[in-house]
Coordinates of N, CA and C in Angstrom, one line a residue:
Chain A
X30 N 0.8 -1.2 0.0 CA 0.0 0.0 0.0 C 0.8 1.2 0.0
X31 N 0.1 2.5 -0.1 CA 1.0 3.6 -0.2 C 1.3 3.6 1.2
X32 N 2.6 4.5 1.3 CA 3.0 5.1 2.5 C 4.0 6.3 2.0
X33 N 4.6 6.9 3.8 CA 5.1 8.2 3.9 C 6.3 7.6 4.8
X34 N 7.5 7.9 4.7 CA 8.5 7.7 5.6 C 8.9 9.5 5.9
X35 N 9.2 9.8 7.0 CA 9.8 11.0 7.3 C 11.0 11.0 8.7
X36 N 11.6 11.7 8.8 CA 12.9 11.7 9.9 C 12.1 12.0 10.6
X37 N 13.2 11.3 11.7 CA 12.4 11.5 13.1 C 12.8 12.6 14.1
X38 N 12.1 13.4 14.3 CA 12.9 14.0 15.5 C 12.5 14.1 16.9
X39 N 12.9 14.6 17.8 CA 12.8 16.4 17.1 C 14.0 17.1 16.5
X40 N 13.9 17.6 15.6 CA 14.8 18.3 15.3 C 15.1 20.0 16.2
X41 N 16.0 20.3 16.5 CA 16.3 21.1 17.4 C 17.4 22.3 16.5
X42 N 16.9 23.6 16.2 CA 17.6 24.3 15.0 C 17.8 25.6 15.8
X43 N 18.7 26.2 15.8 CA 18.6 27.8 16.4 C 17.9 29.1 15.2
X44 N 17.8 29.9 15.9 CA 16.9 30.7 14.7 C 17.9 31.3 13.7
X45 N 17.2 31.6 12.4 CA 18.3 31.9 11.5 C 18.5 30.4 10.7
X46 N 18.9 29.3 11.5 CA 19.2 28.1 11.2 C 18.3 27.6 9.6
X47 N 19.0 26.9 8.7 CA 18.7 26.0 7.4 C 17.8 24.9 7.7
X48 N 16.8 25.2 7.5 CA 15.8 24.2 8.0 C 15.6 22.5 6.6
X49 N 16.1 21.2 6.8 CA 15.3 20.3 6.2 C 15.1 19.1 7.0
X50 N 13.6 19.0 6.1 CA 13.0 17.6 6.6 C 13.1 16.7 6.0
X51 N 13.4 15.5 5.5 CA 13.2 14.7 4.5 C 12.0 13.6 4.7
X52 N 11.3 13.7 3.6 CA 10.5 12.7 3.4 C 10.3 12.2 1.8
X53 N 10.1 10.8 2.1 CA 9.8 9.5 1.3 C 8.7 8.9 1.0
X54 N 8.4 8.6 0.0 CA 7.4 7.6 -0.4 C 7.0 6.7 -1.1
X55 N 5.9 6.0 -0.6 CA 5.9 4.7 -1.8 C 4.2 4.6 -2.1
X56 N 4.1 4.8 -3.6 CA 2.9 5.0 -3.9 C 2.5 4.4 -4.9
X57 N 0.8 3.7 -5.4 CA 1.2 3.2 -7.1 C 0.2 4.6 -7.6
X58 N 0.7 4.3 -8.8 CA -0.1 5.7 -9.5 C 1.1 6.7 -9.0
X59 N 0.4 8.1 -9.5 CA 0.5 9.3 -9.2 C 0.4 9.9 -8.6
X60 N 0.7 10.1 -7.2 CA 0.2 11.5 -6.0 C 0.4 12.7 -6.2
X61 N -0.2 12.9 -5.7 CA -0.2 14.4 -5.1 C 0.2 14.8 -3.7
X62 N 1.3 15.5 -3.5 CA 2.0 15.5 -2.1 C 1.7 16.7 -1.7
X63 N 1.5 16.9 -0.5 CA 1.4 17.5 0.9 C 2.5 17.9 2.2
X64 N 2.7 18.5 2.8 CA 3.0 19.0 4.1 C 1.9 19.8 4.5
X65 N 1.9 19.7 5.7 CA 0.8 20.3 6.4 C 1.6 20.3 7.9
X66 N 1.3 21.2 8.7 CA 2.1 22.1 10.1 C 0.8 22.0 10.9
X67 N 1.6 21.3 12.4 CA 0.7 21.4 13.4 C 1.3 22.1 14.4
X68 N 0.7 23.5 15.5 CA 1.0 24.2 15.7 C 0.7 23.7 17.1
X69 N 1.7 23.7 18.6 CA 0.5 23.2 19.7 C -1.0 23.7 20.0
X70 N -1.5 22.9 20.1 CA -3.1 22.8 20.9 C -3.6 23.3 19.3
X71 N -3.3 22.9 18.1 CA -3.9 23.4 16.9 C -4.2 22.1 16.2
X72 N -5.2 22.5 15.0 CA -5.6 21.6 14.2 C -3.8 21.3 12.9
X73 N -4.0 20.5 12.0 CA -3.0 20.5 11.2 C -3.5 22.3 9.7
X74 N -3.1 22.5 9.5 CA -2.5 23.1 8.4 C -2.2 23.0 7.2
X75 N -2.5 23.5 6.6 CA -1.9 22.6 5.0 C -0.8 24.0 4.7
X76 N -0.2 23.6 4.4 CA 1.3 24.8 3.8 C 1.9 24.5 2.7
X77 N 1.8 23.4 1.7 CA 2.1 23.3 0.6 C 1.6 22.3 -0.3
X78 N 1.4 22.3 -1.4 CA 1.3 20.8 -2.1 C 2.1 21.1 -3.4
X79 N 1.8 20.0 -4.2 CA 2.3 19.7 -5.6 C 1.7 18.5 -6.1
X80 N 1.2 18.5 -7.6 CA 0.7 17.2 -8.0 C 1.2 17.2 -8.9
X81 N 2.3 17.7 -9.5 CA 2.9 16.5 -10.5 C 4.6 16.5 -10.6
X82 N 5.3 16.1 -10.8 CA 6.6 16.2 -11.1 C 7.6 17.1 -11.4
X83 N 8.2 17.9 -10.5 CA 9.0 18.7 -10.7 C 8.5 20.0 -10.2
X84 N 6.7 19.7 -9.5 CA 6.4 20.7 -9.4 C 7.5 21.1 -8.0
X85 N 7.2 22.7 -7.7 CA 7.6 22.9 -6.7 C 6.8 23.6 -5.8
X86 N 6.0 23.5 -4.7 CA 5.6 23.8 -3.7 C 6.0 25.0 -2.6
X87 N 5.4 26.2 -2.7 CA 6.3 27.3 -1.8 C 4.7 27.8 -0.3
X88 N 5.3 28.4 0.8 CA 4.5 29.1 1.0 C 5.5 29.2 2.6
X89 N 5.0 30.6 3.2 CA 5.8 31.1 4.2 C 7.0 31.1 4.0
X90 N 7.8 30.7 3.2 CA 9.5 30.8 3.3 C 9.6 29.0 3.3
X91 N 8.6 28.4 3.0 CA 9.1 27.1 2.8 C 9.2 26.6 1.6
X92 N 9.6 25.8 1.5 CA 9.6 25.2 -0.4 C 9.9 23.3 -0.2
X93 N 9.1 22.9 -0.9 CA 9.4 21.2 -1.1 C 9.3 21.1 -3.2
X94 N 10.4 20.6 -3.0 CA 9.8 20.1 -4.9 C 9.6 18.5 -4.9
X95 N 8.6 17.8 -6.0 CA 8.0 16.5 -6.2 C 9.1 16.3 -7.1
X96 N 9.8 15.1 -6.3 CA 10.9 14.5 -7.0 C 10.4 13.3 -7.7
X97 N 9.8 13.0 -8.7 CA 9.9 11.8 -8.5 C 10.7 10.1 -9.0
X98 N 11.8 10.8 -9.4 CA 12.6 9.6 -9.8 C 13.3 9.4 -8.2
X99 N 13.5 9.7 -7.1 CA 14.1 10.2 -5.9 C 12.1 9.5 -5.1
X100 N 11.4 9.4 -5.7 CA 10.2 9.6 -5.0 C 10.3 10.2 -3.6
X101 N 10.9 11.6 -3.5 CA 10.9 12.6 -2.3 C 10.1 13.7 -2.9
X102 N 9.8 14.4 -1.4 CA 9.5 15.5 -1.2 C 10.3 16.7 -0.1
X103 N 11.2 16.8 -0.1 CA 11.7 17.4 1.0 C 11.7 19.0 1.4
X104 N 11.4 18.8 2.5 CA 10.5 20.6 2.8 C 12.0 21.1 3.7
X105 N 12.2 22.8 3.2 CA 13.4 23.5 3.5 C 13.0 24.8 3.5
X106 N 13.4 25.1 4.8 CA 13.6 26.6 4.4 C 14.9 27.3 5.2
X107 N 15.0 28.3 4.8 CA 16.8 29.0 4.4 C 16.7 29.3 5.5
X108 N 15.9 30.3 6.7 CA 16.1 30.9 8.1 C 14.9 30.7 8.8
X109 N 15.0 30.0 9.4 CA 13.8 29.5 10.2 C 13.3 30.9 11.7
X110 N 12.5 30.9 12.3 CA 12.3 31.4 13.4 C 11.7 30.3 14.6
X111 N 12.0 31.3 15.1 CA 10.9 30.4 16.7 C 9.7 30.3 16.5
X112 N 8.4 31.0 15.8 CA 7.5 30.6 15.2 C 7.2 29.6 14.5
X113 N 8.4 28.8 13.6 CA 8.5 27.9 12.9 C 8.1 26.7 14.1
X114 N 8.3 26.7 14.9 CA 8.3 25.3 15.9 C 7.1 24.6 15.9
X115 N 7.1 23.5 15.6 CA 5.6 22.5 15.1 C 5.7 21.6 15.1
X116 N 4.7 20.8 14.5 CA 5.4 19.0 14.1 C 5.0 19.2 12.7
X117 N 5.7 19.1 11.5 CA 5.5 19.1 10.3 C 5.3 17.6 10.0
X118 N 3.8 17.3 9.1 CA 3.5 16.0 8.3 C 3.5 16.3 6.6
X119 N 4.2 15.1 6.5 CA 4.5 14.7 5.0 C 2.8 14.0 4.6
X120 N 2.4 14.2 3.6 CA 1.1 13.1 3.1 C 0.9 13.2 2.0
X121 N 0.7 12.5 1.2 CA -0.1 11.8 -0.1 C -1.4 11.7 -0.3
X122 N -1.6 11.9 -1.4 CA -2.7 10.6 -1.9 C -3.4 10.8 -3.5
X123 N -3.4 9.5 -3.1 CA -3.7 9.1 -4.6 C -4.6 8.7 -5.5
X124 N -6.0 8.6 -4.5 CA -7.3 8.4 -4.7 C -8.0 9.5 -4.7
X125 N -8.7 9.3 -6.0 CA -9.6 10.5 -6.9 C -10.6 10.9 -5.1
X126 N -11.1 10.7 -4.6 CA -11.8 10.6 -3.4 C -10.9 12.0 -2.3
X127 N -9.5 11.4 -2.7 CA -9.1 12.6 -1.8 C -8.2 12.3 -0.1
X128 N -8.0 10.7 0.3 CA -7.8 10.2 1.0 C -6.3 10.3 1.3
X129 N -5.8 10.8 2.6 CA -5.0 11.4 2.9 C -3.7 10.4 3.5
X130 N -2.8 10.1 3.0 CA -2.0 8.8 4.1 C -1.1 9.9 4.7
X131 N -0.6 9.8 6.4 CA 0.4 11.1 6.9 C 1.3 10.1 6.7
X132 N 2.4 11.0 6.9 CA 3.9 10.2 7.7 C 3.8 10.3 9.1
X133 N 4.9 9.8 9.9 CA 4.3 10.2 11.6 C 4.7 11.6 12.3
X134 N 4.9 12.4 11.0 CA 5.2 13.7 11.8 C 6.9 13.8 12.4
X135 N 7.4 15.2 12.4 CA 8.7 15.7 12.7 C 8.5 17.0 13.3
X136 N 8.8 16.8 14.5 CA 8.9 18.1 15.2 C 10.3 18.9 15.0
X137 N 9.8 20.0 15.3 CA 11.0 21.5 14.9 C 10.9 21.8 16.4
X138 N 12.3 22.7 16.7 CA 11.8 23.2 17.7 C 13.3 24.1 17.4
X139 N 12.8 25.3 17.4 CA 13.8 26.7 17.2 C 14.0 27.3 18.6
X140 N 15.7 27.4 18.8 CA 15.5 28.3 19.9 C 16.4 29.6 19.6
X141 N 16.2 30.6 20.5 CA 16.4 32.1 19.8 C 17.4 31.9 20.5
Chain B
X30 N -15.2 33.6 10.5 CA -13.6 32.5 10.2 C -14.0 31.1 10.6
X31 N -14.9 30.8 10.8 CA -15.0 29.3 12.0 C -14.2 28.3 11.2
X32 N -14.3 28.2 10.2 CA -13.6 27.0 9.3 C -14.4 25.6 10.0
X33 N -13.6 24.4 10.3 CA -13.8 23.6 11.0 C -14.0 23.6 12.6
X34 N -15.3 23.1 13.1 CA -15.7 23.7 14.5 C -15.9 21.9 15.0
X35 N -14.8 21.3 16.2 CA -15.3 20.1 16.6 C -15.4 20.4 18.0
X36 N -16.3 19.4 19.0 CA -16.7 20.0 20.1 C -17.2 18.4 20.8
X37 N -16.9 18.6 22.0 CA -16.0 19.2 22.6 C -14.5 19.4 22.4
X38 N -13.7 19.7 23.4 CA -12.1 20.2 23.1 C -11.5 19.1 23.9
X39 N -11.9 18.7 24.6 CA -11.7 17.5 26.0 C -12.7 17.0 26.5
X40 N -12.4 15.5 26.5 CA -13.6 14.7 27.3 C -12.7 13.5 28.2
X41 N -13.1 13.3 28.9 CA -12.5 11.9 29.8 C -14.0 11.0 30.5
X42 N -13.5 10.1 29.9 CA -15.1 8.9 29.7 C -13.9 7.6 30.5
X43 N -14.7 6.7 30.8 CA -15.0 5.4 31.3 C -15.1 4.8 31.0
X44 N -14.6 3.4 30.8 CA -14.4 2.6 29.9 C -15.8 2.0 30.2
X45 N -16.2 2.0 28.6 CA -17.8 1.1 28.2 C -18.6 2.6 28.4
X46 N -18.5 3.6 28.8 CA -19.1 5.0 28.5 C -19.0 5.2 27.0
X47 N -20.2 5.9 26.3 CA -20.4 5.9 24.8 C -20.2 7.8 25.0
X48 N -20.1 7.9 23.2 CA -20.1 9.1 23.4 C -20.4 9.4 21.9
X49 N -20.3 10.6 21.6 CA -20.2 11.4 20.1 C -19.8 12.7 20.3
X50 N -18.6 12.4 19.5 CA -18.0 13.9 19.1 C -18.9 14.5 18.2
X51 N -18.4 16.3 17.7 CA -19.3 16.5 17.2 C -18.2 17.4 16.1
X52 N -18.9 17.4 14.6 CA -17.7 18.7 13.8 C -18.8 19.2 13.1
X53 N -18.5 20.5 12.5 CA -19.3 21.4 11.7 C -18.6 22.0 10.9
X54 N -18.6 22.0 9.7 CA -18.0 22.8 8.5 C -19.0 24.0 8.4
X55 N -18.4 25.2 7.9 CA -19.3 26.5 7.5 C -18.8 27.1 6.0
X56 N -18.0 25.8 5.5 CA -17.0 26.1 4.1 C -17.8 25.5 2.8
X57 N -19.0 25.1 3.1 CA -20.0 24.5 2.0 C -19.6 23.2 1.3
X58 N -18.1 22.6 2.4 CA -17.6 21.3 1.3 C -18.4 20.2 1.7
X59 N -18.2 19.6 0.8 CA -18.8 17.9 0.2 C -18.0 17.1 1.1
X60 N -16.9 16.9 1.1 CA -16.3 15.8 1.8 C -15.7 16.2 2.8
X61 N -16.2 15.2 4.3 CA -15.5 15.3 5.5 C -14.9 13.8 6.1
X62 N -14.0 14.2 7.3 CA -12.9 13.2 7.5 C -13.0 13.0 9.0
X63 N -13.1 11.8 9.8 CA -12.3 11.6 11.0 C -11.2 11.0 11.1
X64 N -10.4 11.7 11.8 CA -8.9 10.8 11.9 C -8.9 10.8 13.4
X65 N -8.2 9.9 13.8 CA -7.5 9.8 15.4 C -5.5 9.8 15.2
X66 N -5.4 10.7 15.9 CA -3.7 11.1 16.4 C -3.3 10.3 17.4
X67 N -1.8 9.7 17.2 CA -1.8 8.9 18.6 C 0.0 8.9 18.3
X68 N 0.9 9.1 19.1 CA 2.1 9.8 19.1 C 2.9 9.0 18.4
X69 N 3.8 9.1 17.7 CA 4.9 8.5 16.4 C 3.9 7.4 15.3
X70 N 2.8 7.7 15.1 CA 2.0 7.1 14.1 C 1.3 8.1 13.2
X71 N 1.3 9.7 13.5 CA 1.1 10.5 12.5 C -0.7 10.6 12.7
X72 N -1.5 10.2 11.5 CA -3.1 10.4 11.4 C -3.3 9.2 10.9
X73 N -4.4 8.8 11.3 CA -5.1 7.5 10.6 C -6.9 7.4 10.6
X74 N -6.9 7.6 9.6 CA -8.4 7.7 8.9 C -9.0 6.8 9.5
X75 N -10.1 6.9 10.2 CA -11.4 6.4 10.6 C -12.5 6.2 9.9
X76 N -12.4 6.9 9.7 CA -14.2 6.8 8.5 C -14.1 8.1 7.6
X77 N -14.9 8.1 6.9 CA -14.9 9.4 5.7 C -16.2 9.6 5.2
X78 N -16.8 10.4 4.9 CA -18.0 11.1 4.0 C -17.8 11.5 2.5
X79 N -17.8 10.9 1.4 CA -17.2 11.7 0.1 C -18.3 12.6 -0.4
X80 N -19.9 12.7 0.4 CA -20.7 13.6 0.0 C -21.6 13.1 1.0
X81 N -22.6 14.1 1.0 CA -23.7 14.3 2.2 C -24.4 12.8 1.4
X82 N -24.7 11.8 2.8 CA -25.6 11.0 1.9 C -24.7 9.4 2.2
X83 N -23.5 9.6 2.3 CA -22.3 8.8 2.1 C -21.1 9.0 3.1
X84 N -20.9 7.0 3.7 CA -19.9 6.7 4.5 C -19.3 5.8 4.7
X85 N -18.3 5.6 4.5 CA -17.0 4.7 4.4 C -15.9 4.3 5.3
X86 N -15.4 3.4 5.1 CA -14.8 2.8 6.2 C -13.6 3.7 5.5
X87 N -12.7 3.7 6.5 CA -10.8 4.3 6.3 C -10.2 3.0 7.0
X88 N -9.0 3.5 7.9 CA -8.0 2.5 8.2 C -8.3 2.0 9.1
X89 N -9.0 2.6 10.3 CA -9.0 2.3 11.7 C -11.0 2.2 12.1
X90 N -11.7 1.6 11.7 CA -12.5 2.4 11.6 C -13.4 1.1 12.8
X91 N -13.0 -0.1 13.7 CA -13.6 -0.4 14.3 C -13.6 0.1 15.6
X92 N -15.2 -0.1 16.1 CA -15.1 0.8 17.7 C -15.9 2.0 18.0
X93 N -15.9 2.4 16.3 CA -16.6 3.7 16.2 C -17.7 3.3 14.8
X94 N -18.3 4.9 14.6 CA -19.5 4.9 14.2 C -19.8 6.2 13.7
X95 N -20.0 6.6 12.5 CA -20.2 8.0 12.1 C -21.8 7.9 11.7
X96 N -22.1 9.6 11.5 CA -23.2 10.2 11.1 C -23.1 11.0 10.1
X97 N -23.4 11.4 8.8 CA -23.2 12.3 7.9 C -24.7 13.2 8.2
X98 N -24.8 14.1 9.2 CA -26.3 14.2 9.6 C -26.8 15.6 8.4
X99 N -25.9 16.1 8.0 CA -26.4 16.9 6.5 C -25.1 17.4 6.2
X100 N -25.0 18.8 5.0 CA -23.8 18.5 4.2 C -22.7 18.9 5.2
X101 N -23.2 20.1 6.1 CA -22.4 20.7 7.5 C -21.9 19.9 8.4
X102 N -22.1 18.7 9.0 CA -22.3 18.1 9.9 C -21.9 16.8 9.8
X103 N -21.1 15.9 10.5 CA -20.4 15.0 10.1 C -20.0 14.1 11.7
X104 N -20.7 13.8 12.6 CA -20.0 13.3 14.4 C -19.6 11.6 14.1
X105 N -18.7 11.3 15.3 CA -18.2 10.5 15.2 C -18.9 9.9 16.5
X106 N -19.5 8.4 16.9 CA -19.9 8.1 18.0 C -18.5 6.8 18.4
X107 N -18.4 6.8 19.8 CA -18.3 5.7 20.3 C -19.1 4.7 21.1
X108 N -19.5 3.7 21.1 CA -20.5 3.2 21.7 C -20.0 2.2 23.2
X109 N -19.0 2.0 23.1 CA -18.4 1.5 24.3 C -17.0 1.5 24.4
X110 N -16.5 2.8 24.6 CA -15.2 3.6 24.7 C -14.0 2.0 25.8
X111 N -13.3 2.4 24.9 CA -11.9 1.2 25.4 C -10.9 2.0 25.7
X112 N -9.6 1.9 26.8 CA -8.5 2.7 26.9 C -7.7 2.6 25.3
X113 N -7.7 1.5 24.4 CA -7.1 1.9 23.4 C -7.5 2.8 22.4
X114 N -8.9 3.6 22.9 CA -8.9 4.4 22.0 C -9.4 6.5 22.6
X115 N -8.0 6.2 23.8 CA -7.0 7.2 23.8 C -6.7 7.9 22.9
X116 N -6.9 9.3 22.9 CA -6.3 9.5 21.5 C -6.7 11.4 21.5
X117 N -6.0 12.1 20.0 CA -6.9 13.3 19.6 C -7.4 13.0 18.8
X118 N -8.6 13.3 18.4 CA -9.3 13.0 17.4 C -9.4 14.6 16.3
X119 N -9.6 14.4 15.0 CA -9.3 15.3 13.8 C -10.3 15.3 13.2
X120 N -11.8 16.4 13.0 CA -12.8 16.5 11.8 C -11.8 17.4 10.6
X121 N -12.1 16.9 9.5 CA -11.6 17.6 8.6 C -12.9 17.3 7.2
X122 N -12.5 18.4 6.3 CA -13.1 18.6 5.3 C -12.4 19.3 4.0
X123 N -13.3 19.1 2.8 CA -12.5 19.8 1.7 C -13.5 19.8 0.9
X124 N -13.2 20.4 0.2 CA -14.1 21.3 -1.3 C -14.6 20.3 -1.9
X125 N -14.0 19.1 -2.8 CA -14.5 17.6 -3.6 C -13.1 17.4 -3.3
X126 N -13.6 16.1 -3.8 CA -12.4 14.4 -3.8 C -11.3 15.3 -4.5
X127 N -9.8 14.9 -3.6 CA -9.2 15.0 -4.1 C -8.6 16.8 -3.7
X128 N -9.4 17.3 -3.4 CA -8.8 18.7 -2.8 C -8.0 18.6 -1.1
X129 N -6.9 19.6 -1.0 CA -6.7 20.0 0.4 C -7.7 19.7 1.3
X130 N -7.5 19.3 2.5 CA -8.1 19.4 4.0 C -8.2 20.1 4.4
X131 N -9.0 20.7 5.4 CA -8.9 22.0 6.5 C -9.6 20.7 7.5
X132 N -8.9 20.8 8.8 CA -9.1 20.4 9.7 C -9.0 21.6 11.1
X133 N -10.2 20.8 12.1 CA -10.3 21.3 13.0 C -9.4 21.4 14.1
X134 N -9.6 21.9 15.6 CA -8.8 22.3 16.0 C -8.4 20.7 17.2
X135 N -8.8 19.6 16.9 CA -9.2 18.3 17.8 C -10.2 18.0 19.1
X136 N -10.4 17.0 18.9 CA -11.2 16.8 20.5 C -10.0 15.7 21.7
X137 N -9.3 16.1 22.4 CA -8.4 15.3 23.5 C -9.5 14.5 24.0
X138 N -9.3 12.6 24.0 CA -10.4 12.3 24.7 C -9.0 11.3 25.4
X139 N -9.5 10.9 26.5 CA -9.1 9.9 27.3 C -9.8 9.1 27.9
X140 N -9.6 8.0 28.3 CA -10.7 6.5 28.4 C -10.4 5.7 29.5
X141 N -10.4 5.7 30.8 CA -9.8 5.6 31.7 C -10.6 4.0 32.3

């Protein structure tokens, strides 16, 4: 079945700091990839997608491009802040329906 | 702004105590989602609505019990709560099959 592999953290970055997450996947067909940001005591977020190849993904200062000979998606950004601190999820999917598979989430945690 | 509205925010039940969450969309979408959160496992679909009218199993979907009660309105019941199903729970929704999520802000339930 499909899935999402992502690092585990928490990742722990000072501010200013190069922020990346790596994530993986295994899918049949064609997805459409996702990150989405969960903020404490918050719902998830969507903060970027891409549905085809090469696309690239931007929003807030972040950026992921759909790799898919690499089948990655890896989300970066150049200077992070203490605001940035969350658990970022990687997800897919590939059913016309709209069905979402996560990865298990990567926490950030910026300190100033 | 309400976007996604689920309610309660916290509950703590008893084991073999029933219950139903509740979510409300104000965004006019077709399709809504329960997921349950449970720590280094990310989200995992419970059940799903692909339109008012219609409901389907997801990954996790024994134990519980949905309502698609009109296009707004989408609750999750439990009928005889177990400690395994500890957890946050996630209403989400989107525009049609196949669009972004917006998810609510969770319901913290514990099952003691």
């Amino acid at each position: 079945g499909d899935s999402v592999t992502q690092m585990e953290g928490p990742v722990t970055l000072s501010e200013e700091a190069f922020l990346t997450i790596n994530c993986t996947y295994t899918a049949t067909g064609y997805p459409s990839l996702f990150w989405y940001v969960q903020y404490p005591g918050e719902g998830l977020q969507l903060l970027l997608k891409a549905t085809k190849a090469d696309d690239k993904g931007s929003n807030k200062g972040f950026e992921a491009t759909y790799r898919k000979e690499t089948t990655s998606f890896h989300l970066e950004k150049g200077s992070v802040q203490v605001s940035d601190s969350a658990v970022y999820f990687c997800a897919l999917t590939t059913d016309s329906w709209g069905k979402l598979q996560f990865g298990a989430g990567t926490q950030v945690v910026v300190t100033p | 702004n309400a976007g996604v509205t689920q309610t309660p925010k916290f509950q703590v039940l008893k084991t073999g105590q029933s219950m139903t969450l509740q979510c409300a969309q104000d965004m006019n979408h077709n399709s809504m989602y329960w997921y349950r959160q449970d720590p280094g496992m990310g989200l995992r679909l419970i059940y799903y609505s692909a339109s008012e009218g219609t409901t389907d199993k997801g990954e996790v979907p024994n134990g519980y019990n949905v309502s698609r009660l009109n296009k707004r309105e989408f609750s999750l019941r439990l009928e005889s709560a177990a400690p395994s199903q500890t957890s946050v729970y996630f209403c989400a929704s989107s525009v049609s099959l196949g669009q972004p999520q917006h998810f609510g802000d969770g319901t913290r339930l514990s099952i003691l």
